XYZ file of C-alpha atoms in Angstrom:
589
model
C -19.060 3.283 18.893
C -20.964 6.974 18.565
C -24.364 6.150 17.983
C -24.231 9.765 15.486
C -22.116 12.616 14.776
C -20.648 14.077 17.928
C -20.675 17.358 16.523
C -20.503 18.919 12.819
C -17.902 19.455 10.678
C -16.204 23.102 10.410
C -18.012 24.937 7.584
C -16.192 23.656 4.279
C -14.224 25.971 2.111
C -17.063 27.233 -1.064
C -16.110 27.964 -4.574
C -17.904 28.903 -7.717
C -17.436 27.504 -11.044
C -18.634 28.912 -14.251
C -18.828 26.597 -17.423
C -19.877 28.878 -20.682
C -20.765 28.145 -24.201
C -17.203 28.173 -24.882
C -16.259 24.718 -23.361
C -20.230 22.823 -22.998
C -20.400 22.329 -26.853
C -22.079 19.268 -26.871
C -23.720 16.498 -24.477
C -20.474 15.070 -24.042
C -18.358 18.358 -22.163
C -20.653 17.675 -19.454
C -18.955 14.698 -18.467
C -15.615 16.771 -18.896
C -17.214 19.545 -16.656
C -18.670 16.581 -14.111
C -14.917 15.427 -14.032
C -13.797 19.578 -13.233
C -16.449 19.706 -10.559
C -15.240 16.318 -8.921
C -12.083 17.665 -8.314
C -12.960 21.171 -5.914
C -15.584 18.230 -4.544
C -12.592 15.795 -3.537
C -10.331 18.807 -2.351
C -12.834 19.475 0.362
C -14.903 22.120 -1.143
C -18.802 22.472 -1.488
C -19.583 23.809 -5.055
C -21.790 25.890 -6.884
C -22.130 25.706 -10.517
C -23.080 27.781 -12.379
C -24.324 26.881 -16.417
C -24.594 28.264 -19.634
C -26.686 26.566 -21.929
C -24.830 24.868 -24.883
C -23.003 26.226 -27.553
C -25.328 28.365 -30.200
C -27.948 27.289 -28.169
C -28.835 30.727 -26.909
C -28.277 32.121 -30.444
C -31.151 29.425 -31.652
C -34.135 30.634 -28.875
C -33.279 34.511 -29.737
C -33.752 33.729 -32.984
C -37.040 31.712 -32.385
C -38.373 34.740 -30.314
C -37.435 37.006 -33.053
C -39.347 34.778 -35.337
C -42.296 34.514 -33.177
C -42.424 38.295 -32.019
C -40.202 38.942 -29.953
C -40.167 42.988 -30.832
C -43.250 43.068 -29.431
C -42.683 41.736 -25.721
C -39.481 41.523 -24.456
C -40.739 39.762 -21.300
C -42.049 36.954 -23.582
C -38.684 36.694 -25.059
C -36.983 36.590 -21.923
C -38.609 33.424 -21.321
C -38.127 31.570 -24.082
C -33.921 32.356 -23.881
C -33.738 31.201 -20.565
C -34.872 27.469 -21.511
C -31.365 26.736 -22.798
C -29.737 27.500 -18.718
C -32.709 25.461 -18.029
C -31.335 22.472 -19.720
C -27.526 22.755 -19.176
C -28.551 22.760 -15.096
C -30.387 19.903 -15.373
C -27.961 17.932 -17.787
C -25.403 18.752 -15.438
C -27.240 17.723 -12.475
C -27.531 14.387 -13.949
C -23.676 13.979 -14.838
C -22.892 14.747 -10.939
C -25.299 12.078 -9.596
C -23.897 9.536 -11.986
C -20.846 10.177 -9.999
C -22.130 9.918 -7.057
C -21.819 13.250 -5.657
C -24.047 14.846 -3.134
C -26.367 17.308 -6.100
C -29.320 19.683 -5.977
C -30.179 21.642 -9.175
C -31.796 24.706 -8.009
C -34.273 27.216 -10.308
C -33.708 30.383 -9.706
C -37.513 30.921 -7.596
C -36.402 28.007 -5.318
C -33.684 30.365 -4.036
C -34.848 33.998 -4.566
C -32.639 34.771 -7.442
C -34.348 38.359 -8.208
C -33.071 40.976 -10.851
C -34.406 44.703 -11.547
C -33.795 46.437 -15.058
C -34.924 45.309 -18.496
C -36.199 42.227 -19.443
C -33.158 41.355 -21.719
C -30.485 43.134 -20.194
C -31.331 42.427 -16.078
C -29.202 43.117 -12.981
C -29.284 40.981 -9.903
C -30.546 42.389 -6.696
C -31.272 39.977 -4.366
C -31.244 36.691 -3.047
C -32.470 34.166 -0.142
C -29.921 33.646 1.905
C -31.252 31.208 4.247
C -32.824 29.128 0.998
C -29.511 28.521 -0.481
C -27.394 28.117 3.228
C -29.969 25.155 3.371
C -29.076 23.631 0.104
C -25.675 24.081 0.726
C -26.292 21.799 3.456
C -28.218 19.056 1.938
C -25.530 18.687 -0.837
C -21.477 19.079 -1.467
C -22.772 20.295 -5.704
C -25.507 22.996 -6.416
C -26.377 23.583 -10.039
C -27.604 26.718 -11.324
C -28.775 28.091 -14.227
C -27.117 31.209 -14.904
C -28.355 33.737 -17.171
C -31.733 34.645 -15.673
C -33.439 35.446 -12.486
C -37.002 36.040 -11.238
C -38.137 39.686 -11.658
C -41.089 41.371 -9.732
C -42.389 43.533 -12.604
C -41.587 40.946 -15.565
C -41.651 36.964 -14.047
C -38.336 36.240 -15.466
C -35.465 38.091 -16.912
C -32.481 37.681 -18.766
C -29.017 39.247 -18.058
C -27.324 39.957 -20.875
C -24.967 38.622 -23.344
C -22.100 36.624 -20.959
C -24.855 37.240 -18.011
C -23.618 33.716 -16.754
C -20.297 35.226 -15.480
C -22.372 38.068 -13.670
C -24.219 35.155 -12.167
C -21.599 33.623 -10.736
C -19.539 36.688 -9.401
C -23.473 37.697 -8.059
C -22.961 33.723 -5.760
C -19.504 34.398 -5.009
C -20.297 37.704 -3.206
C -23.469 36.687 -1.697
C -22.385 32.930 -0.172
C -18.905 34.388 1.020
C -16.678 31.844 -1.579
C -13.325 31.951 -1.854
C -13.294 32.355 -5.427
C -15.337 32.522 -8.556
C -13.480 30.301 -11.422
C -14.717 31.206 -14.812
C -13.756 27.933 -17.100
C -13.185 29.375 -20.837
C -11.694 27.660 -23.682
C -8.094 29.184 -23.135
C -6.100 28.982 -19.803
C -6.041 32.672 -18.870
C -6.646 36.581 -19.643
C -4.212 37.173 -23.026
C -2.761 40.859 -23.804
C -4.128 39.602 -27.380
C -6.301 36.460 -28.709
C -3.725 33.784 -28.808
C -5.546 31.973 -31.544
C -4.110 35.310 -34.182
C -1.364 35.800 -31.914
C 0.530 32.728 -30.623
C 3.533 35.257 -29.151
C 0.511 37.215 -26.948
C 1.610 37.308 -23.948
C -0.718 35.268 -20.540
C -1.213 37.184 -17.495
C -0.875 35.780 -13.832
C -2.730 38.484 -12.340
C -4.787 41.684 -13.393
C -6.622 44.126 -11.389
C -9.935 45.286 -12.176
C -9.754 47.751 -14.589
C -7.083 45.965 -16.087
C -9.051 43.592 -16.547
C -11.781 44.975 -18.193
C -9.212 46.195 -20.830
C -7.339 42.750 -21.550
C -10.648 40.444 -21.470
C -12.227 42.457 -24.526
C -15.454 39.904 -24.137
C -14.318 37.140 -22.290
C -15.695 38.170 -19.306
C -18.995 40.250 -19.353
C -18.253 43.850 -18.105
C -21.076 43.531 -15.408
C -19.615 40.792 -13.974
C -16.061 42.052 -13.496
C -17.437 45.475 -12.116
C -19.715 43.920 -9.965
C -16.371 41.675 -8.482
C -14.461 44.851 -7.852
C -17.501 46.290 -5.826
C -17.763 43.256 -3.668
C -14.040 42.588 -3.828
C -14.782 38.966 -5.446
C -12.023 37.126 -6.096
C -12.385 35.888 -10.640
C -9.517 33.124 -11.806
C -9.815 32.469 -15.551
C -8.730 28.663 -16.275
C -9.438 26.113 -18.799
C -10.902 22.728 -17.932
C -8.348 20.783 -16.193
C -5.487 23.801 -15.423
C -4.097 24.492 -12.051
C -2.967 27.571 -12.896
C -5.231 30.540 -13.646
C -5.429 34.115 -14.451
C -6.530 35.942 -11.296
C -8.321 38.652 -11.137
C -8.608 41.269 -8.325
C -6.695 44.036 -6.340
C -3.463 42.554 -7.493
C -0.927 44.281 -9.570
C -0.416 43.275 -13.126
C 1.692 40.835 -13.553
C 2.761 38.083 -16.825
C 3.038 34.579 -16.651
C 4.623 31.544 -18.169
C 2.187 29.514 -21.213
C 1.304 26.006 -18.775
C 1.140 23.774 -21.590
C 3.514 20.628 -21.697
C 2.252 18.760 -24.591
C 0.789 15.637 -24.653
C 1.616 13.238 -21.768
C 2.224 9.581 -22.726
C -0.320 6.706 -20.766
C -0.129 3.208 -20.344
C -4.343 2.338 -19.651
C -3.703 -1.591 -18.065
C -7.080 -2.332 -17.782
C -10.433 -2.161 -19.980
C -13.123 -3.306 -17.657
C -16.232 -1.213 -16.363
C -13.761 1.450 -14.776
C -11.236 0.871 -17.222
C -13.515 2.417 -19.933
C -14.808 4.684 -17.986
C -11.322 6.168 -17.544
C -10.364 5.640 -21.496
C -13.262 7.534 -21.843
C -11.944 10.592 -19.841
C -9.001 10.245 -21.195
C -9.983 10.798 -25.078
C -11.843 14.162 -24.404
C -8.816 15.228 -23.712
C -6.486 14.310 -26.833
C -4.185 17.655 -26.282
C -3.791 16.023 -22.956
C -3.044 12.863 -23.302
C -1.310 9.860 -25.625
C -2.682 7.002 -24.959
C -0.458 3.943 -25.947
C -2.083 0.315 -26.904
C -4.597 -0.637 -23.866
C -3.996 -3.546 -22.297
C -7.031 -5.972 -22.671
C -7.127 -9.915 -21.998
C -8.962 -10.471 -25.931
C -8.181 -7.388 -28.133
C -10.997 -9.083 -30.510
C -13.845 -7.964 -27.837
C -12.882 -4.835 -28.083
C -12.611 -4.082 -31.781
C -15.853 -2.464 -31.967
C -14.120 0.855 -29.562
C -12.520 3.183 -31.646
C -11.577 4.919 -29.019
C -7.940 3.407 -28.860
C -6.499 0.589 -30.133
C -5.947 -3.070 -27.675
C -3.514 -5.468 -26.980
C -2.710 -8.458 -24.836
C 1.036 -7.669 -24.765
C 2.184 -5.841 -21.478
C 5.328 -4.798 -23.479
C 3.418 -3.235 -26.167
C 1.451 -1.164 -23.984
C 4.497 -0.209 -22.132
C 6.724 0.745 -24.816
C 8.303 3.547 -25.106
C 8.479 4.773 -21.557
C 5.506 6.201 -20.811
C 5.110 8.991 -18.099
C 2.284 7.592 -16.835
C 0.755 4.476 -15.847
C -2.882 3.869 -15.379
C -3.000 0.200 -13.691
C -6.962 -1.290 -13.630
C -5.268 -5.105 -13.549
C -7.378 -6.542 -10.529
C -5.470 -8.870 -8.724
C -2.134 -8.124 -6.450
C 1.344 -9.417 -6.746
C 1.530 -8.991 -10.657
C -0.199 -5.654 -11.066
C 2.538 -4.218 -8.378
C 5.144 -6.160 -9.941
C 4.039 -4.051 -12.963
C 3.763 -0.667 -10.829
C 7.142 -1.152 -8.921
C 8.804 -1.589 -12.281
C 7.137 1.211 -13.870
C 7.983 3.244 -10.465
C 11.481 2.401 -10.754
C 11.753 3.404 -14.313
C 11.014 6.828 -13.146
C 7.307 6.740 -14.171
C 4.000 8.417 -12.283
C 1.375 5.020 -12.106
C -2.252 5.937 -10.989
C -3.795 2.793 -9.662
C -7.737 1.975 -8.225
C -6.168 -1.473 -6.848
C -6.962 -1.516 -3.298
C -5.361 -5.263 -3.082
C -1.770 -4.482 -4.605
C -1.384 -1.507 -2.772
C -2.592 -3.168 0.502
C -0.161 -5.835 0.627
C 2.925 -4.462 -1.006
C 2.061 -1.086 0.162
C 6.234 -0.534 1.061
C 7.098 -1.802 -1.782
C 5.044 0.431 -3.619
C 5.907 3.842 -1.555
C 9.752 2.587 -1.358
C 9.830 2.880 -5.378
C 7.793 6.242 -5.532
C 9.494 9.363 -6.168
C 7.570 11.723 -4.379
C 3.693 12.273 -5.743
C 4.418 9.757 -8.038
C 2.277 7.362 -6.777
C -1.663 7.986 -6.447
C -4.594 5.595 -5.567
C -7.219 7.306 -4.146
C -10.029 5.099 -5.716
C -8.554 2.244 -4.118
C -10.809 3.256 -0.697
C -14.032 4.026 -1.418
C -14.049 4.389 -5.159
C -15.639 8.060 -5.460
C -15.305 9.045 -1.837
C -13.113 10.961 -0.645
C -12.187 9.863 2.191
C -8.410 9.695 1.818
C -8.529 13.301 0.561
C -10.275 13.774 3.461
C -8.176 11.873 5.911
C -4.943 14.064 4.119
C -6.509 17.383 5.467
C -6.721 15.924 9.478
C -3.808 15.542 11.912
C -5.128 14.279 15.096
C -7.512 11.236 14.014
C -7.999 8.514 16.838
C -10.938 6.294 14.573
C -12.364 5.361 11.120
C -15.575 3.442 10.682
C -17.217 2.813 7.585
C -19.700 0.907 5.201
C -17.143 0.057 2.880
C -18.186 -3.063 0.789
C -21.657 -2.322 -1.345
C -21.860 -5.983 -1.690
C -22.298 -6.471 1.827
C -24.942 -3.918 1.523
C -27.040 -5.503 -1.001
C -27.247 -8.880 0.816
C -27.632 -7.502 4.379
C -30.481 -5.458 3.540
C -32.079 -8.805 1.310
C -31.486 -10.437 4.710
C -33.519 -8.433 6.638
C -36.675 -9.220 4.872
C -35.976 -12.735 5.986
C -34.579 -14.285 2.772
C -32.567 -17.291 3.027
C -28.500 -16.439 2.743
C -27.530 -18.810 0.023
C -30.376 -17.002 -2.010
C -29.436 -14.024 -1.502
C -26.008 -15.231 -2.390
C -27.035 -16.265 -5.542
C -29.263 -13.519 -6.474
C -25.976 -10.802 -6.119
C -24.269 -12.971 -8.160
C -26.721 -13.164 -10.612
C -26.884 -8.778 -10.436
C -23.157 -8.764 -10.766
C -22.824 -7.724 -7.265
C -20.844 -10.597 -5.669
C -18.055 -12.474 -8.097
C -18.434 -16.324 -8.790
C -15.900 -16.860 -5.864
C -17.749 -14.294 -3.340
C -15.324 -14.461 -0.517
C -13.742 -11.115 -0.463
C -17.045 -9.415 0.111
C -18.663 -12.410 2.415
C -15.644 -12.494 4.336
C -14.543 -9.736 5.041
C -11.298 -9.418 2.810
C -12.421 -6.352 0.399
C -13.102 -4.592 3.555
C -9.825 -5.585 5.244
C -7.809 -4.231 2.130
C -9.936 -0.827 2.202
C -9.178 -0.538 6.005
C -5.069 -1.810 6.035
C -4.609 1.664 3.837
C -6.881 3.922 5.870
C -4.695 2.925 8.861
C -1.314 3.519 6.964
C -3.219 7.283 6.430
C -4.444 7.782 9.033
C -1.960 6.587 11.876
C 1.219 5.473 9.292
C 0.893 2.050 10.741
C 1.585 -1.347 8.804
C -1.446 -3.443 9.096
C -1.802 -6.438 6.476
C -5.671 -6.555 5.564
C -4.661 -10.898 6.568
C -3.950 -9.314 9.968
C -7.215 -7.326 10.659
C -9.681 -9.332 12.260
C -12.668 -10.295 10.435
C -16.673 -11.569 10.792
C -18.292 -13.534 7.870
C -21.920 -12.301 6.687
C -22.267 -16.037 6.862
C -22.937 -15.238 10.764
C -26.094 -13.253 9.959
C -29.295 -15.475 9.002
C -32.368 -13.872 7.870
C -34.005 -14.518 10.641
C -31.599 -11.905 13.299
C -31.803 -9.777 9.998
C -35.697 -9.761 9.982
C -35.684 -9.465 14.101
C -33.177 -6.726 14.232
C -35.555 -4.823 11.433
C -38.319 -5.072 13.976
C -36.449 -3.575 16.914
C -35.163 -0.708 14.553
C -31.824 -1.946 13.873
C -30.132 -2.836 10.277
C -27.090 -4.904 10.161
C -23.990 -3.433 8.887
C -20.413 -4.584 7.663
C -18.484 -1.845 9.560
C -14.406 -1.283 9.692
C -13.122 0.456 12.139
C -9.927 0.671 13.485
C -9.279 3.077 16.806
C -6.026 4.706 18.254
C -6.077 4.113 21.928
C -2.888 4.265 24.280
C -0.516 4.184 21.266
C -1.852 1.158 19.629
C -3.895 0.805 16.648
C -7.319 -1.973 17.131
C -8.490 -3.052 13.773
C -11.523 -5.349 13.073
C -14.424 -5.912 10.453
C -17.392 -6.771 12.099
C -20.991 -7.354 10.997
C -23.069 -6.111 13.856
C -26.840 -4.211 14.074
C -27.014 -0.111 14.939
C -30.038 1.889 15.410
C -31.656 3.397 12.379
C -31.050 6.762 12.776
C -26.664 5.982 12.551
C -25.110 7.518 10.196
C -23.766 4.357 8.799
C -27.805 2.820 8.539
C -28.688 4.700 5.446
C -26.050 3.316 2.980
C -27.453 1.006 0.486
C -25.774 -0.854 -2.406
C -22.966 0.810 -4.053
C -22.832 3.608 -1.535
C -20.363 4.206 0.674
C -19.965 5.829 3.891
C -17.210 6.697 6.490
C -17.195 8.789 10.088
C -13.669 9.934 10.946
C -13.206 10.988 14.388
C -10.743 13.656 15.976
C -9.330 13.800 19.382
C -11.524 16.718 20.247
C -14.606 14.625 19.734
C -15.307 16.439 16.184
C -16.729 13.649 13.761
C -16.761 13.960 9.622
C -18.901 12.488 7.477
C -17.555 10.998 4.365
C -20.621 9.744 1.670
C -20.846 8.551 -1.749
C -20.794 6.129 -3.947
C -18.198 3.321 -3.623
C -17.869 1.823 -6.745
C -19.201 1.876 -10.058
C -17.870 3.052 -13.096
C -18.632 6.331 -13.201
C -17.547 6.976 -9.556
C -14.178 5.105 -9.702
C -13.356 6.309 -12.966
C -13.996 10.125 -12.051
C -11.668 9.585 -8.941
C -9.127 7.738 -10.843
C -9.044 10.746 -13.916
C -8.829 13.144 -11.203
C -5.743 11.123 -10.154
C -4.409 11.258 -13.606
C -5.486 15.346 -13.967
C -3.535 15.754 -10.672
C -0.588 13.814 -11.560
C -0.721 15.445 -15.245
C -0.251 18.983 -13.409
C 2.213 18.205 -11.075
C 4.354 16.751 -14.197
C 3.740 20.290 -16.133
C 5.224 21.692 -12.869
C 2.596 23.566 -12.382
C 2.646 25.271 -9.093
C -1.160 25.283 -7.679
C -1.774 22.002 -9.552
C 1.671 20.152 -7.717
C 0.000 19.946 -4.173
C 0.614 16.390 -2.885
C -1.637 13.969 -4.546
C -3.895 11.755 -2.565
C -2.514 8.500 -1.757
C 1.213 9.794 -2.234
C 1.486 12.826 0.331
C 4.386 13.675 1.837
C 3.444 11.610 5.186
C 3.547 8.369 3.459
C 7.187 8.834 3.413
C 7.554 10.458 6.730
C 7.738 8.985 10.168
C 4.764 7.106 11.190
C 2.339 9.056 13.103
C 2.671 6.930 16.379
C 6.574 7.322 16.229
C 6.150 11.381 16.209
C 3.608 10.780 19.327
């Protein structure tokens, strides 16, 4: 096994996303824009985001400097309207580490952000380069304030009314991204408000100066001359679209309204990622119809009025639903309940890596094409089956998959007894009353059987894989191994050598400085290995609710756009590409 990465990863594709007044409205968009973020994350992008502060927030601290003097020193003002980007950043830095993902929030200083011009009406001029190439590096998110900058004459500045889309073209041109996606409250540029006029008619693509004529304030002048200078790439999309208005040296050109209606869900499943997901899905109630929710004891549940609960499969089946959510636990019923739904000509979204483990051919022999996704099943909010889509000439996987193991491993190796430690993660909640699927091995072995069946389209039962117990680790090797610099580790891996596929979990010490050492708890982390030697790193945070339910509702966000036929939100889903029903890989060697 490599000791650490072999070499880097190629540089990641960048975007820029824009969320504005229009759409953060209150505390709870964030977890809307968290979701939109998660998304370009799991697609293999690093982000930048870029905030507005909240709706009629701005409004409120102009005001406020108007009250307390503001005609007298603009500068002063300047930084008093700022504080509202100030917040949104840092709200929206905490929504991405609650799922897990990779974050920095970055003030303007920490990255040379500088502007010349007035103090209320500012330009951007320069930036460090090197300062935000690092960050990029330490994290998959940045989040910055837009709005303001630093100023060498005045402190701080302010750019303008809609200065947060100049902001964001101003990243898009410096980092070299490959697009700058301004999310708005409507799905495009209009040739009229479609709130007065429902007949006005969307636009696929504008050029510049059409642009500037058609977006009559949606998108700050500035920001849409300073894109045609620097040829930047704007799309104009609401919160969850595939499709978007884009803008650049395109000719003009009209396009068809997106919007399906509501789709109807099945939610099987109300436990920690089970309302995590009902959650997500209740922002979105032009989105989404959410039949009864299947729950063991409606009467817990009575105090949600989010939905309303049943214990009745049939009732929260009825009526055909295009979509079923399945958050059962367990394995032969819940894909009893998936086939069936499958055959009926329903899309299921499932985080079950136990069901789709075991009756994995089952489950892919009943899909139609992309109707079947499960990419929380491995690694909750990793990506590492996104990841795994995007590579063709894989020969290993290892990973930390099971935070469990985790927990107690790293209580071992301060020399506590096992069957305390035991007890102590089933106290926490980590470790279930029976704790055999982490101890030994099996949660693991389900989480690798589908990585193989990725990776190398090879059937491997998780009861075939090989397996060590934890049991086999006392705290004493634990405490002798910490001495010598080593940490213990649950570790998959399976390996294509000579046309065969090895699969085993083992439980085994590596060197501090591994990349698989650091993970701790709920984290996650996977190294995927190509035939020329290249090795990715796959982190995050394996399971939780916030984690699992962000990748499952980008499941169900994926799944929703390939149902409105929508053409750049119909890419093969995770989980259900078109591989899974193609030749396996070996057979094409």
């Amino acid at each position: 096994m490599a000791s650490a990465l072999s070499s880097l990863d190629p540089a990641p594709r960048l975007s820029v996303l824009k969320f504005g007044g229009s759409v953060l409205t209150r505390e709870s968009d964030y977890r809307a824009a968290g979701a939109e973020t998660y998304r370009h994350v799991r697609d293999g992008e690093k982000v930048i985001v870029i905030v507005s502060a909240l709706a009629g927030e701005t409004d409120a601290l102009v005001s406020q400097a108007q009250r307390m003097g503001g005609e007298a020193s603009a500068a002063m003002s300047a930084r008093l309207v700022r504080l509202g980007e100030y917040r949104s950043a840092a709200m929206m830095g905490l929504e991405m580490a609650r799922l897990g993902v990779r974050t920095e929030v970055l003030d303007p200083y920490e990255i040379g952000l500088k502007a010349e011009g007035e103090p209320l009406d500012a330009d951007l001029c320069d930036l460090d380069a090197k300062a935000l190439a690092d960050a990029l590096d330490r994290a998959d998110v940045l989040v910055i304030p837009g709005f303001t900058a630093g100023h060498d004459q005045y402190g701080a500045v302010t750019l303008g009314r809609g200065g947060t889309d100049l902001t964001a073209v101003f990243f898009a041109a410096r980092a070299g991204a490959d697009r700058v996606r301004l999310i708005k409250d409507v799905d495009g540029v209009y040739s009229e408000d479609p709130a007065v006029n429902p007949d006005a008619k969307r636009y696929d693509c504008l050029d510049y100066e059409a642009a500037m004529a058609a977006s009559r304030g949606l998108i700050q002048p500035k920001a849409i001359e300073a894109a045609r200078d620097h040829d930047v790439v704007i799309e104009v999309a609401c919160m969850g679209a595939g499709a978007a208005t884009r803008i650049a040296r395109l000719p003009k050109r009209a396009g068809r309204l997106r919007h399906r209606g509501p789709m109807k869900v099945a939610l099987l499943g109300c436990g920690s990622v089970g309302a995590g997901v009902l959650d997500y899905l209740r922002t979105h109630p032009d989105l989404f119809e959410l039949n009864p929710v299947l729950v063991r004891n409606p009467a817990k549940h009575a105090a949600n009025k989010q939905a309303s609960f049943t214990s009745d499969m049939a009732e929260s089946l009825a009526g055909d639903p295009d979509l079923v959510v399945e958050l059962m636990g367990g394995a032969d019923m819940p894909a009893r309940v998936m086939e069936d739904a499958l055959a009926k000509g329903a899309r299921v979204v499932t985080a079950n890596k136990a069901a789709v483990a075991k009756h994995y051919d089952t489950l892919v022999g009943a899909a139609r094409p992309d109707h079947l996704a499960y990419s929380a099943a491995v690694g909750g909010g990793v990506t590492v089956l996104e990841r795994i889509a995007t590579l063709s000439d894989l020969v290993q996987i290892e990973g930390v998959m099971n935070g469990t193991a985790n927990f107690m491993l790293d209580k071992l190796s301060h020399g506590e007894d096992f069957e305390a430690v035991l007890a102590e993660a089933q106290r926490l909640g980590f470790a279930e009353a029976d704790p055999s699927a982490d101890v030994e091995g099996h949660d693991a072995a389900d989480k690798l059987s589908i990585l193989i069946r990725e990776a190398f389209g090879v059937a491997r039962l998780p009861g075939d894989i090989p397996k060590q117990s934890l049991r086999e680790v006392t705290g004493e090797m634990a405490q002798e191994a910490a001495k010598k610099g080593l940490v213990y580790k649950q570790i998959g891996r399976c390996v294509l050598a000579e046309g065969e596929v090895r699969a085993a979990i083992t439980v085994e010490a590596v060197p501090l400085s591994h990349p698989l050492a650091g993970a701790r708890n709920e984290e996650n982390r996977f190294l995927l290995t190509e035939a020329s030697g290249t090795v990715h790193g796959v982190y995050g945070k394996g399971a939780g609710r916030w984690p699992t339910a962000a990748a499952v509702f980008a499941d169900i966000m994926d799944t929703r756009r390939a149902w409105c036929g929508d053409e750049r939100g119909s890419a093969a889903l995770p989980g259900s590409h078109p591989a899974a029903h193609a030749e396996p890989a070996l057979a094409r060697a």
